[in-house]
mmCIF file of C-alpha atoms in Angstrom:
data_model
loop_
_atom_site.group_PDB
_atom_site.id
_atom_site.type_symbol
_atom_site.label_atom_id
_atom_site.label_comp_id
_atom_site.label_asym_id
_atom_site.label_seq_id
_atom_site.Cartn_x
_atom_site.Cartn_y
_atom_site.Cartn_z
ATOM 1 C CA MET H 1 70.001 92.558 -121.065
ATOM 2 C CA PRO H 2 73.825 92.693 -120.764
ATOM 3 C CA ALA H 3 75.796 93.119 -123.987
ATOM 4 C CA LEU H 4 76.991 89.882 -125.549
ATOM 5 C CA ASP H 5 80.742 89.314 -125.715
ATOM 6 C CA ARG H 6 81.456 90.012 -129.372
ATOM 7 C CA ARG H 7 84.919 88.497 -129.067
ATOM 8 C CA VAL H 8 83.354 85.020 -128.703
ATOM 9 C CA PRO H 9 81.924 83.616 -131.959
ATOM 10 C CA ALA H 10 79.053 81.129 -132.120
ATOM 11 C CA VAL H 11 78.794 77.900 -134.109
ATOM 12 C CA LEU H 12 75.365 76.508 -134.984
ATOM 13 C CA LEU H 13 75.380 72.768 -135.722
ATOM 14 C CA ARG H 14 72.636 71.056 -137.699
ATOM 15 C CA ILE H 15 73.045 67.480 -138.943
ATOM 16 C CA ASP H 16 69.519 66.881 -140.287
ATOM 17 C CA GLN H 17 69.269 67.791 -143.959
ATOM 18 C CA ASN H 18 66.596 70.480 -143.930
ATOM 19 C CA PRO H 19 67.495 73.616 -145.901
ATOM 20 C CA PHE H 20 64.228 75.281 -144.786
ATOM 21 C CA HIS H 21 64.885 75.097 -141.037
ATOM 22 C CA HIS H 22 63.725 78.510 -139.857
ATOM 23 C CA GLY H 23 65.034 77.976 -136.322
ATOM 24 C CA THR H 24 68.599 78.102 -137.598
ATOM 25 C CA LEU H 25 67.872 81.389 -139.360
ATOM 26 C CA GLY H 26 66.384 82.719 -136.115
ATOM 27 C CA ALA H 27 69.596 81.895 -134.261
ATOM 28 C CA VAL H 28 71.740 83.503 -136.974
ATOM 29 C CA ARG H 29 69.713 86.708 -136.753
ATOM 30 C CA SER H 30 69.522 86.760 -132.965
ATOM 31 C CA LEU H 31 73.267 86.466 -132.459
ATOM 32 C CA GLY H 32 74.225 88.423 -135.572
ATOM 33 C CA ARG H 33 72.122 91.419 -134.554
ATOM 34 C CA ALA H 34 73.996 91.421 -131.233
ATOM 35 C CA GLY H 35 77.305 91.657 -133.097
ATOM 36 C CA VAL H 36 78.407 88.037 -132.630
ATOM 37 C CA ASP H 37 80.307 86.375 -135.483
ATOM 38 C CA VAL H 38 78.125 83.374 -136.427
ATOM 39 C CA HIS H 39 79.217 80.187 -138.189
ATOM 40 C CA VAL H 40 76.722 77.571 -139.441
ATOM 41 C CA VAL H 41 77.541 73.889 -139.918
ATOM 42 C CA ALA H 42 74.572 72.630 -141.925
ATOM 43 C CA GLU H 43 73.199 71.650 -145.318
ATOM 44 C CA SER H 44 73.620 74.895 -147.255
ATOM 45 C CA ALA H 45 73.554 74.168 -150.986
ATOM 46 C CA SER H 46 69.938 75.307 -151.328
ATOM 47 C CA SER H 47 69.340 76.977 -147.983
ATOM 48 C CA PRO H 48 67.860 80.491 -147.817
ATOM 49 C CA ILE H 49 69.863 80.941 -144.612
ATOM 50 C CA ALA H 50 72.954 81.514 -146.734
ATOM 51 C CA CYS H 51 71.397 84.782 -147.944
ATOM 52 C CA SER H 52 71.222 86.349 -144.489
ATOM 53 C CA ARG H 53 73.137 89.586 -144.046
ATOM 54 C CA TYR H 54 74.142 88.304 -140.600
ATOM 55 C CA LEU H 55 76.292 85.530 -142.075
ATOM 56 C CA ARG H 56 79.599 86.856 -143.333
ATOM 57 C CA PRO H 57 81.215 85.180 -146.372
ATOM 58 C CA GLY H 58 82.806 81.848 -145.558
ATOM 59 C CA ARG H 59 80.713 81.316 -142.446
ATOM 60 C CA ILE H 60 78.647 78.369 -143.745
ATOM 61 C CA HIS H 61 80.383 75.001 -143.519
ATOM 62 C CA PRO H 62 79.314 71.562 -144.813
ATOM 63 C CA PRO H 63 77.636 69.254 -142.290
ATOM 64 C CA PRO H 64 79.234 66.029 -141.045
ATOM 65 C CA ARG H 65 79.135 63.255 -143.610
ATOM 66 C CA GLY H 66 79.347 59.498 -143.109
ATOM 67 C CA ARG H 67 79.552 56.805 -145.735
ATOM 68 C CA THR H 68 75.754 57.103 -146.064
ATOM 69 C CA ASP H 69 73.098 59.478 -144.717
ATOM 70 C CA ASP H 70 72.445 56.973 -141.915
ATOM 71 C CA ASP H 71 76.090 56.520 -140.993
ATOM 72 C CA VAL H 72 77.161 59.862 -139.490
ATOM 73 C CA THR H 73 79.298 58.912 -136.488
ATOM 74 C CA ASP H 74 80.570 60.922 -133.544
ATOM 75 C CA ASP H 75 83.996 60.910 -135.209
ATOM 76 C CA ASP H 76 82.443 62.481 -138.337
ATOM 77 C CA VAL H 77 80.881 65.208 -136.190
ATOM 78 C CA LEU H 78 84.159 65.712 -134.336
ATOM 79 C CA ALA H 79 86.131 66.097 -137.581
ATOM 80 C CA SER H 80 83.632 68.653 -138.884
ATOM 81 C CA LEU H 81 83.723 70.699 -135.683
ATOM 82 C CA VAL H 82 87.524 70.601 -135.493
ATOM 83 C CA ARG H 83 87.758 71.972 -139.049
ATOM 84 C CA VAL H 84 85.514 74.898 -138.128
ATOM 85 C CA SER H 85 87.415 75.493 -134.893
ATOM 86 C CA ASP H 86 90.703 75.598 -136.803
ATOM 87 C CA LEU H 87 89.238 78.166 -139.196
ATOM 88 C CA ILE H 88 88.080 80.325 -136.297
ATOM 89 C CA GLY H 89 91.429 80.002 -134.552
ATOM 90 C CA ARG H 90 92.441 77.598 -131.802
ATOM 91 C CA GLY H 91 92.834 80.420 -129.296
ATOM 92 C CA ARG H 92 89.190 81.528 -129.714
ATOM 93 C CA PRO H 93 86.753 79.047 -128.147
ATOM 94 C CA ALA H 94 83.280 79.460 -129.636
ATOM 95 C CA VAL H 95 79.851 78.928 -128.144
ATOM 96 C CA LEU H 96 78.506 75.741 -129.764
ATOM 97 C CA ILE H 97 74.717 75.418 -130.171
ATOM 98 C CA PRO H 98 73.252 72.208 -131.663
ATOM 99 C CA MET H 99 70.019 72.962 -133.561
ATOM 100 C CA ASP H 100 68.657 69.403 -133.815
ATOM 101 C CA ASP H 101 68.500 66.275 -131.664
ATOM 102 C CA LEU H 102 71.217 64.465 -133.612
ATOM 103 C CA GLY H 103 73.603 67.336 -133.024
ATOM 104 C CA ALA H 104 72.682 67.712 -129.362
ATOM 105 C CA LEU H 105 73.295 64.024 -128.676
ATOM 106 C CA ALA H 106 76.589 63.946 -130.563
ATOM 107 C CA VAL H 107 77.896 67.098 -128.865
ATOM 108 C CA ALA H 108 76.952 65.735 -125.440
ATOM 109 C CA ARG H 109 78.962 62.573 -126.104
ATOM 110 C CA LEU H 110 81.909 64.572 -127.504
ATOM 111 C CA ARG H 111 81.973 67.151 -124.744
ATOM 112 C CA GLU H 112 85.290 66.073 -123.219
ATOM 113 C CA ARG H 113 86.967 65.911 -126.633
ATOM 114 C CA ILE H 114 85.961 69.394 -127.800
ATOM 115 C CA GLY H 115 85.960 71.268 -124.499
ATOM 116 C CA GLY H 116 89.100 73.256 -125.298
ATOM 117 C CA ARG H 117 87.658 74.455 -128.588
ATOM 118 C CA PHE H 118 84.029 75.183 -127.679
ATOM 119 C CA LEU H 119 82.032 76.558 -124.765
ATOM 120 C CA LEU H 120 79.267 74.171 -123.665
ATOM 121 C CA PRO H 121 76.891 73.774 -120.713
ATOM 122 C CA GLU H 122 78.069 71.517 -117.875
ATOM 123 C CA GLN H 123 75.892 68.623 -118.960
ATOM 124 C CA ARG H 124 76.329 64.860 -118.739
ATOM 125 C CA ALA H 125 75.609 62.927 -121.932
ATOM 126 C CA ASP H 126 73.289 60.497 -120.141
ATOM 127 C CA ILE H 127 70.977 63.369 -119.148
ATOM 128 C CA VAL H 128 70.635 64.513 -122.762
ATOM 129 C CA GLU H 129 69.987 60.948 -123.920
ATOM 130 C CA SER H 130 67.432 60.261 -121.181
ATOM 131 C CA VAL H 131 65.216 63.258 -122.008
ATOM 132 C CA ALA H 132 65.458 62.691 -125.775
ATOM 133 C CA ASP H 133 64.642 58.966 -125.515
ATOM 134 C CA LYS H 134 60.826 58.588 -125.532
ATOM 135 C CA ALA H 135 60.885 55.483 -123.317
ATOM 136 C CA GLU H 136 63.173 57.119 -120.767
ATOM 137 C CA LEU H 137 61.054 60.266 -120.817
ATOM 138 C CA ALA H 138 57.987 58.240 -119.848
ATOM 139 C CA ARG H 139 59.943 56.783 -116.933
ATOM 140 C CA LEU H 140 61.152 60.214 -115.811
ATOM 141 C CA CYS H 141 57.636 61.622 -115.902
ATOM 142 C CA ALA H 142 56.384 58.756 -113.745
ATOM 143 C CA ALA H 143 59.264 59.237 -111.295
ATOM 144 C CA TYR H 144 58.755 62.988 -110.876
ATOM 145 C CA GLY H 145 54.974 63.217 -111.067
ATOM 146 C CA ILE H 146 54.724 64.867 -114.498
ATOM 147 C CA ALA H 147 51.514 64.124 -116.440
ATOM 148 C CA HIS H 148 52.310 61.946 -119.459
ATOM 149 C CA PRO H 149 50.135 59.849 -121.775
ATOM 150 C CA THR H 150 49.710 56.246 -120.631
ATOM 151 C CA THR H 151 52.545 54.378 -122.339
ATOM 152 C CA VAL H 152 53.147 50.696 -123.072
ATOM 153 C CA ILE H 153 56.437 49.283 -124.365
ATOM 154 C CA PRO H 154 55.510 45.878 -125.811
ATOM 155 C CA GLY H 155 58.025 43.054 -125.637
ATOM 156 C CA SER H 156 56.330 40.930 -128.264
ATOM 157 C CA ALA H 157 53.809 41.150 -131.087
ATOM 158 C CA GLU H 158 51.202 39.656 -128.758
ATOM 159 C CA GLU H 159 51.859 42.342 -126.144
ATOM 160 C CA ALA H 160 51.576 45.007 -128.845
ATOM 161 C CA VAL H 161 48.132 43.751 -129.847
ATOM 162 C CA ALA H 162 47.077 43.491 -126.197
ATOM 163 C CA ALA H 163 48.183 47.093 -125.642
ATOM 164 C CA VAL H 164 45.743 48.225 -128.316
ATOM 165 C CA ALA H 165 42.888 46.736 -126.316
ATOM 166 C CA GLU H 166 44.183 48.441 -123.175
ATOM 167 C CA LEU H 167 44.792 51.882 -124.667
ATOM 168 C CA GLY H 168 41.936 51.972 -127.185
ATOM 169 C CA LEU H 169 42.014 53.039 -130.816
ATOM 170 C CA PRO H 170 43.401 55.137 -132.317
ATOM 171 C CA VAL H 171 46.742 54.743 -130.565
ATOM 172 C CA VAL H 172 49.951 56.761 -130.915
ATOM 173 C CA ALA H 173 53.003 54.715 -131.947
ATOM 174 C CA LYS H 174 56.461 56.214 -131.347
ATOM 175 C CA TRP H 175 59.990 54.978 -131.803
ATOM 176 C CA SER H 176 61.982 55.433 -128.622
ATOM 177 C CA ARG H 177 65.027 56.896 -130.392
ATOM 178 C CA PRO H 178 63.712 58.516 -133.575
ATOM 179 C CA TRP H 179 67.125 59.855 -134.541
ATOM 180 C CA LEU H 180 68.105 56.257 -135.407
ATOM 181 C CA LEU H 181 65.426 55.870 -138.084
ATOM 182 C CA PRO H 182 67.136 55.200 -141.427
ATOM 183 C CA HIS H 183 66.445 57.516 -144.345
ATOM 184 C CA GLY H 184 64.205 55.990 -146.971
ATOM 185 C CA SER H 185 62.725 53.398 -144.591
ATOM 186 C CA GLY H 186 59.273 54.952 -144.717
ATOM 187 C CA LEU H 187 59.155 54.911 -140.925
ATOM 188 C CA ARG H 188 58.056 58.063 -139.096
ATOM 189 C CA SER H 189 59.008 59.010 -135.555
ATOM 190 C CA THR H 190 55.336 59.213 -134.571
ATOM 191 C CA THR H 191 52.346 57.526 -136.219
ATOM 192 C CA LEU H 192 48.656 57.524 -135.359
ATOM 193 C CA VAL H 193 47.516 53.936 -135.944
ATOM 194 C CA ARG H 194 43.893 52.834 -136.182
ATOM 195 C CA SER H 195 44.026 49.035 -136.081
ATOM 196 C CA ALA H 196 45.778 46.198 -134.302
ATOM 197 C CA ARG H 197 47.089 45.057 -137.691
ATOM 198 C CA GLU H 198 48.919 48.380 -138.187
ATOM 199 C CA VAL H 199 50.448 48.083 -134.723
ATOM 200 C CA GLY H 200 51.641 44.552 -135.492
ATOM 201 C CA ALA H 201 53.202 45.700 -138.769
ATOM 202 C CA LEU H 202 55.106 48.485 -136.999
ATOM 203 C CA TYR H 203 56.319 46.161 -134.258
ATOM 204 C CA ALA H 204 57.705 43.811 -136.914
ATOM 205 C CA ARG H 205 59.966 46.639 -138.140
ATOM 206 C CA ARG H 206 61.622 47.416 -134.801
ATOM 207 C CA ARG H 207 65.024 46.132 -135.991
ATOM 208 C CA THR H 208 64.925 48.464 -138.963
ATOM 209 C CA ALA H 209 63.894 51.327 -136.684
ATOM 210 C CA GLY H 210 66.827 50.692 -134.353
ATOM 211 C CA SER H 211 64.917 51.272 -131.102
ATOM 212 C CA ALA H 212 61.895 50.127 -129.104
ATOM 213 C CA LEU H 213 58.305 50.786 -130.165
ATOM 214 C CA LEU H 214 56.132 52.728 -127.721
ATOM 215 C CA LEU H 215 52.346 52.771 -127.740
ATOM 216 C CA GLN H 216 50.605 55.707 -126.085
ATOM 217 C CA ARG H 217 47.048 56.678 -125.311
ATOM 218 C CA PHE H 218 45.842 59.159 -127.898
ATOM 219 C CA LEU H 219 45.022 62.640 -126.627
ATOM 220 C CA PRO H 220 42.741 64.333 -129.200
ATOM 221 C CA ALA H 221 43.937 67.637 -130.602
ATOM 222 C CA GLY H 222 41.741 70.696 -130.540
ATOM 223 C CA PRO H 223 41.798 74.484 -130.305
ATOM 224 C CA GLY H 224 43.952 75.647 -127.414
ATOM 225 C CA ARG H 225 45.211 72.178 -126.484
ATOM 226 C CA ASP H 226 48.796 72.240 -127.806
ATOM 227 C CA TRP H 227 51.388 74.125 -125.740
ATOM 228 C CA PHE H 228 55.151 74.375 -125.530
ATOM 229 C CA PHE H 229 57.784 75.626 -123.116
ATOM 230 C CA HIS H 230 61.185 76.985 -124.078
ATOM 231 C CA GLY H 231 63.860 77.724 -121.513
ATOM 232 C CA CYS H 232 67.581 78.096 -120.974
ATOM 233 C CA ALA H 233 68.936 76.649 -117.725
ATOM 234 C CA GLY H 234 72.151 78.359 -116.669
ATOM 235 C CA ARG H 235 75.192 76.853 -115.013
ATOM 236 C CA ASP H 236 73.487 76.863 -111.593
ATOM 237 C CA GLY H 237 70.172 75.572 -112.955
ATOM 238 C CA THR H 238 68.439 78.955 -112.927
ATOM 239 C CA LEU H 239 66.123 79.471 -115.900
ATOM 240 C CA LEU H 240 67.480 82.558 -117.620
ATOM 241 C CA ALA H 241 64.983 83.092 -120.445
ATOM 242 C CA GLY H 242 61.980 81.572 -122.166
ATOM 243 C CA GLY H 243 58.278 81.140 -121.550
ATOM 244 C CA VAL H 244 55.110 79.232 -122.374
ATOM 245 C CA GLY H 245 53.456 79.379 -125.777
ATOM 246 C CA ARG H 246 50.231 78.156 -127.309
ATOM 247 C CA LYS H 247 50.193 76.569 -130.753
ATOM 248 C CA ASP H 248 47.397 78.346 -132.611
ATOM 249 C CA ARG H 249 48.059 76.759 -135.998
ATOM 250 C CA ALA H 250 50.093 73.752 -137.058
ATOM 251 C CA TRP H 251 51.235 72.137 -140.273
ATOM 252 C CA PRO H 252 50.178 69.415 -140.809
ATOM 253 C CA ALA H 253 46.999 70.399 -139.004
ATOM 254 C CA GLU H 254 46.661 69.422 -135.342
ATOM 255 C CA ALA H 255 49.838 67.351 -135.112
ATOM 256 C CA GLY H 256 52.604 69.162 -136.971
ATOM 257 C CA LEU H 257 55.067 72.008 -136.576
ATOM 258 C CA THR H 258 54.025 75.345 -135.146
ATOM 259 C CA ALA H 259 52.746 77.565 -137.953
ATOM 260 C CA VAL H 260 51.381 80.281 -135.652
ATOM 261 C CA GLY H 261 52.247 80.495 -131.965
ATOM 262 C CA ARG H 262 51.563 83.003 -129.209
ATOM 263 C CA TRP H 263 53.275 83.730 -125.877
ATOM 264 C CA VAL H 264 50.537 82.983 -123.329
ATOM 265 C CA PRO H 265 51.037 82.462 -119.567
ATOM 266 C CA ASN H 266 50.136 78.972 -118.392
ATOM 267 C CA PRO H 267 51.211 78.290 -114.793
ATOM 268 C CA ALA H 268 50.472 74.547 -115.003
ATOM 269 C CA VAL H 269 52.684 74.013 -118.060
ATOM 270 C CA GLU H 270 55.464 76.191 -116.681
ATOM 271 C CA ALA H 271 55.427 74.436 -113.302
ATOM 272 C CA SER H 272 55.709 70.991 -114.920
ATOM 273 C CA ALA H 273 58.545 72.096 -117.202
ATOM 274 C CA ARG H 274 60.489 73.744 -114.398
ATOM 275 C CA ARG H 275 60.040 70.742 -112.104
ATOM 276 C CA LEU H 276 61.359 68.250 -114.643
ATOM 277 C CA ILE H 277 64.298 70.421 -115.736
ATOM 278 C CA ALA H 278 65.331 70.860 -112.109
ATOM 279 C CA ALA H 279 64.775 67.204 -111.203
ATOM 280 C CA VAL H 280 67.048 65.800 -113.923
ATOM 281 C CA GLY H 281 69.654 68.552 -113.528
ATOM 282 C CA TYR H 282 69.336 69.688 -117.131
ATOM 283 C CA ARG H 283 71.558 72.553 -118.351
ATOM 284 C CA GLY H 284 71.291 74.545 -121.574
ATOM 285 C CA ILE H 285 68.392 75.150 -123.950
ATOM 286 C CA ALA H 286 65.290 72.944 -123.881
ATOM 287 C CA ASP H 287 62.036 72.767 -125.850
ATOM 288 C CA LEU H 288 59.142 70.828 -124.255
ATOM 289 C CA ASP H 289 55.803 69.996 -125.928
ATOM 290 C CA PHE H 290 52.548 69.551 -123.996
ATOM 291 C CA ARG H 291 48.954 68.636 -124.858
ATOM 292 C CA LEU H 292 45.884 69.292 -122.746
ATOM 293 C CA ASP H 293 43.761 66.270 -121.852
ATOM 294 C CA ALA H 294 40.309 67.816 -122.116
ATOM 295 C CA ALA H 295 38.803 64.991 -120.039
ATOM 296 C CA THR H 296 41.001 65.606 -116.986
ATOM 297 C CA GLY H 297 42.315 69.146 -117.443
ATOM 298 C CA ALA H 298 45.916 67.912 -117.126
ATOM 299 C CA TYR H 299 48.700 69.058 -119.441
ATOM 300 C CA HIS H 300 50.630 65.985 -120.573
ATOM 301 C CA LEU H 301 54.282 66.216 -121.588
ATOM 302 C CA LEU H 302 54.742 64.726 -125.063
ATOM 303 C CA ASP H 303 58.373 65.535 -125.931
ATOM 304 C CA PHE H 304 61.532 66.991 -124.401
ATOM 305 C CA ASN H 305 63.912 68.314 -127.064
ATOM 306 C CA PRO H 306 67.449 69.090 -125.790
ATOM 307 C CA ARG H 307 68.022 72.075 -128.101
ATOM 308 C CA PRO H 308 66.262 75.265 -129.286
ATOM 309 C CA GLY H 309 62.806 74.781 -130.758
ATOM 310 C CA ALA H 310 62.348 76.195 -134.245
ATOM 311 C CA GLN H 311 59.989 78.876 -132.844
ATOM 312 C CA PHE H 312 62.318 79.965 -129.998
ATOM 313 C CA ARG H 313 62.265 83.582 -131.199
ATOM 314 C CA LEU H 314 58.665 83.827 -129.952
ATOM 315 C CA PHE H 315 60.099 84.163 -126.446
ATOM 316 C CA THR H 316 62.069 87.359 -126.985
ATOM 317 C CA ASP H 317 61.527 89.593 -123.976
ATOM 318 C CA ARG H 318 61.292 93.370 -123.995
ATOM 319 C CA SER H 319 65.062 93.748 -123.595
ATOM 320 C CA GLY H 320 65.736 91.509 -126.633
ATOM 321 C CA LEU H 321 66.785 88.445 -124.622
ATOM 322 C CA ASP H 322 65.915 84.987 -126.012
ATOM 323 C CA VAL H 323 67.191 81.512 -125.082
ATOM 324 C CA VAL H 324 70.038 81.581 -127.622
ATOM 325 C CA ARG H 325 71.345 84.921 -126.403
ATOM 326 C CA ALA H 326 70.893 83.766 -122.806
ATOM 327 C CA LEU H 327 73.079 80.718 -123.440
ATOM 328 C CA HIS H 328 75.817 82.850 -125.010
ATOM 329 C CA LEU H 329 75.715 85.240 -122.054
ATOM 330 C CA ASP H 330 75.849 82.395 -119.544
ATOM 331 C CA LEU H 331 78.723 80.542 -121.191
ATOM 332 C CA THR H 332 80.789 83.726 -121.524
ATOM 333 C CA GLY H 333 80.168 84.800 -117.916
ATOM 334 C CA ARG H 334 78.034 87.821 -118.776
ATOM 335 C CA GLN H 335 74.655 86.734 -117.401
ATOM 336 C CA GLU H 336 74.353 89.562 -114.894
ATOM 337 C CA GLY H 337 70.815 89.871 -113.607
ATOM 338 C CA ALA H 338 67.592 89.060 -115.390
ATOM 339 C CA GLY H 339 66.419 90.092 -118.810
ATOM 340 C CA GLY H 340 63.539 92.428 -119.491
ATOM 341 C CA ALA H 341 59.832 92.025 -118.894
ATOM 342 C CA ALA H 342 58.046 89.130 -120.577
ATOM 343 C CA ALA H 343 56.470 90.130 -123.905
ATOM 344 C CA VAL H 344 53.219 88.257 -123.241
ATOM 345 C CA GLY H 345 50.938 88.284 -126.291
ATOM 346 C CA ARG H 346 53.834 88.250 -128.729
ATOM 347 C CA ARG H 347 53.135 86.150 -131.844
ATOM 348 C CA PHE H 348 55.378 84.085 -134.119
ATOM 349 C CA VAL H 349 54.331 83.169 -137.670
ATOM 350 C CA VAL H 350 56.057 80.692 -139.976
ATOM 351 C CA GLU H 351 54.851 82.173 -143.230
ATOM 352 C CA ASN H 352 54.983 79.124 -145.499
ATOM 353 C CA TYR H 353 53.376 76.772 -142.969
ATOM 354 C CA ALA H 354 50.771 79.344 -141.937
ATOM 355 C CA LEU H 355 49.744 79.738 -145.584
ATOM 356 C CA LEU H 356 49.381 75.974 -146.038
ATOM 357 C CA SER H 357 47.363 75.780 -142.832
ATOM 358 C CA LEU H 358 45.032 78.544 -144.004
ATOM 359 C CA LEU H 359 44.552 76.923 -147.407
ATOM 360 C CA THR H 360 43.647 73.554 -145.913
ATOM 361 C CA THR H 361 41.660 74.512 -142.806
ATOM 362 C CA GLY H 362 40.489 78.061 -143.493
ATOM 363 C CA GLY H 363 39.888 80.682 -140.823
ATOM 364 C CA ARG H 364 42.169 83.388 -139.583
ATOM 365 C CA PRO H 365 45.948 83.124 -139.152
ATOM 366 C CA GLY H 366 45.652 82.833 -135.366
ATOM 367 C CA ARG H 367 43.275 82.636 -132.423
ATOM 368 C CA GLY H 368 42.378 85.125 -129.746
ATOM 369 C CA ASP H 369 43.250 88.767 -129.464
ATOM 370 C CA ARG H 370 45.847 90.685 -131.443
ATOM 371 C CA VAL H 371 47.786 92.125 -128.513
ATOM 372 C CA GLY H 372 51.568 91.987 -128.926
ATOM 373 C CA ALA H 373 54.115 92.163 -131.697
ATOM 374 C CA THR H 374 54.378 89.615 -134.494
ATOM 375 C CA GLU H 375 57.665 88.192 -135.743
ATOM 376 C CA GLY H 376 57.960 86.260 -138.972
ATOM 377 C CA ALA H 377 60.164 83.210 -139.198
ATOM 378 C CA TRP H 378 61.472 84.222 -142.627
ATOM 379 C CA PHE H 379 60.689 87.859 -143.346
ATOM 380 C CA ALA H 380 62.500 90.652 -141.518
ATOM 381 C CA LEU H 381 62.806 94.263 -142.625
ATOM 382 C CA ASP H 382 66.498 94.314 -141.758
ATOM 383 C CA ASP H 383 67.160 90.968 -143.488
ATOM 384 C CA PRO H 384 64.695 90.418 -146.379
ATOM 385 C CA ALA H 385 66.815 88.182 -148.635
ATOM 386 C CA PRO H 386 66.134 84.844 -146.837
ATOM 387 C CA ALA H 387 62.364 85.309 -147.231
ATOM 388 C CA LEU H 388 62.722 85.897 -150.967
ATOM 389 C CA ALA H 389 65.001 82.872 -151.332
ATOM 390 C CA MET H 390 62.641 80.740 -149.248
ATOM 391 C CA SER H 391 59.658 81.725 -151.389
ATOM 392 C CA ALA H 392 61.459 80.751 -154.582
ATOM 393 C CA GLY H 393 62.899 77.542 -153.147
ATOM 394 C CA TRP H 394 59.658 76.513 -151.471
ATOM 395 C CA GLY H 395 57.755 77.089 -154.725
ATOM 396 C CA LEU H 396 60.147 74.864 -156.661
ATOM 397 C CA HIS H 397 59.923 72.254 -153.912
ATOM 398 C CA ALA H 398 56.113 72.249 -154.154
ATOM 399 C CA VAL H 399 56.219 71.982 -157.961
ATOM 400 C CA ARG H 400 58.639 69.040 -157.803
ATOM 401 C CA LYS H 401 56.433 67.232 -155.285
ATOM 402 C CA GLY H 402 53.360 67.900 -157.424
ATOM 403 C CA LEU H 403 55.051 66.598 -160.567
ATOM 404 C CA THR H 404 56.274 63.494 -158.732
ATOM 405 C CA ALA H 405 52.750 62.774 -157.478
ATOM 406 C CA PHE H 406 51.330 63.307 -160.982
ATOM 407 C CA VAL H 407 53.869 60.943 -162.581
ATOM 408 C CA ARG H 408 53.200 58.250 -159.989
ATOM 409 C CA SER H 409 49.446 58.605 -160.415
ATOM 410 C CA SER H 410 49.783 58.410 -164.215
ATOM 411 C CA GLN H 411 51.967 55.326 -163.930
ATOM 412 C CA ARG H 412 49.421 53.617 -161.675
ATOM 413 C CA ARG H 413 46.650 54.350 -164.177
ATOM 414 C CA ALA H 414 48.782 53.049 -167.046
ATOM 415 C CA ASP H 415 49.620 49.887 -165.146
ATOM 416 C CA ALA H 416 45.963 49.318 -164.334
ATOM 417 C CA ALA H 417 44.978 49.807 -167.994
ATOM 418 C CA ALA H 418 47.619 47.288 -169.099
ATOM 419 C CA VAL H 419 46.134 44.495 -166.972
ATOM 420 C CA PRO H 420 44.049 42.209 -169.241
ATOM 421 C CA ARG H 421 40.374 42.100 -168.362
ATOM 422 C CA ARG H 422 38.644 38.765 -168.040
#
């Protein structure tokens, strides 16, 4: 792997308020270990990321703020990025890496307005929006022959109910543009619904959701069925880094985030990912999720995320190259030749989620053999402070949630006891 240009800093942008986002920590460590000066624009008040030795003082900046949590505009994002750029120095363009969908979409739309301050892939905004939009993704898969769950976009409540009969129960309900969901609405980006009544209730809330409701055929989860592909497409479309991984444990079980993942070759998944990335002309870092249809043996694309996946560090090859480093090399003109050999068998463990998965489902931390190195999302010998801060913060978070649930349960019992009996 060529040496990264240490003269070019990196800015990581995260708009979602998630202080426990381990992917951001992974990017800080990856670039910081290579000697790059890293800045983070994200929620930091209670984030363990702030404890990392690879973040120098003054390198964490507040995220963009609108009038409300649901009202962060492109102008808010622009103002935040300009402030950071001014602190870095106008004569030093930085590599800008969005770490969530909101950031990726905003940066794509702002590309022409921030081009002199930041280094970005040559990417049209409509491409980013088309792969992130669940309805558009279904259309792209149909156009390019990529397996995808049968999808219906109902135009009325009657069509929604009819789709249930067509797809069968349970059915997966998704909002086309989940980044538009308002905080506090109770709506989730993806819901497994088990009755026509539930589908009708969701359809009735489409105005609140801000985008169309999709109904998809449910593909049952199971051991070895969930896969993901991470890659970085360079300026000429060549995939510079990444690989295919298998989700061995998830939290919540079967449908949640990767708790334990392993780098495992899967030619079918890789071929589908490469074909779609090339077909749409995508540039930059991408994270694609697949699920095996056990009935047909086909791997169906579920999501295309236009940014690094939280577990991107799984795909660190034997030279130390990962998708974040590959992007920095490409944008600074240092991507000379390929990286090292693929570290097949490598394992990635998100300690807090893996523990919850073990407590609820039992068994061992992962499946299969133990060949390959293991990297923790939080703990690192050269950077132990974030893991300690995460443990303390996560414990307090769990206690607060437990107390809230207890108070609500007690209130329900008290209310029930106060109702006069007849």
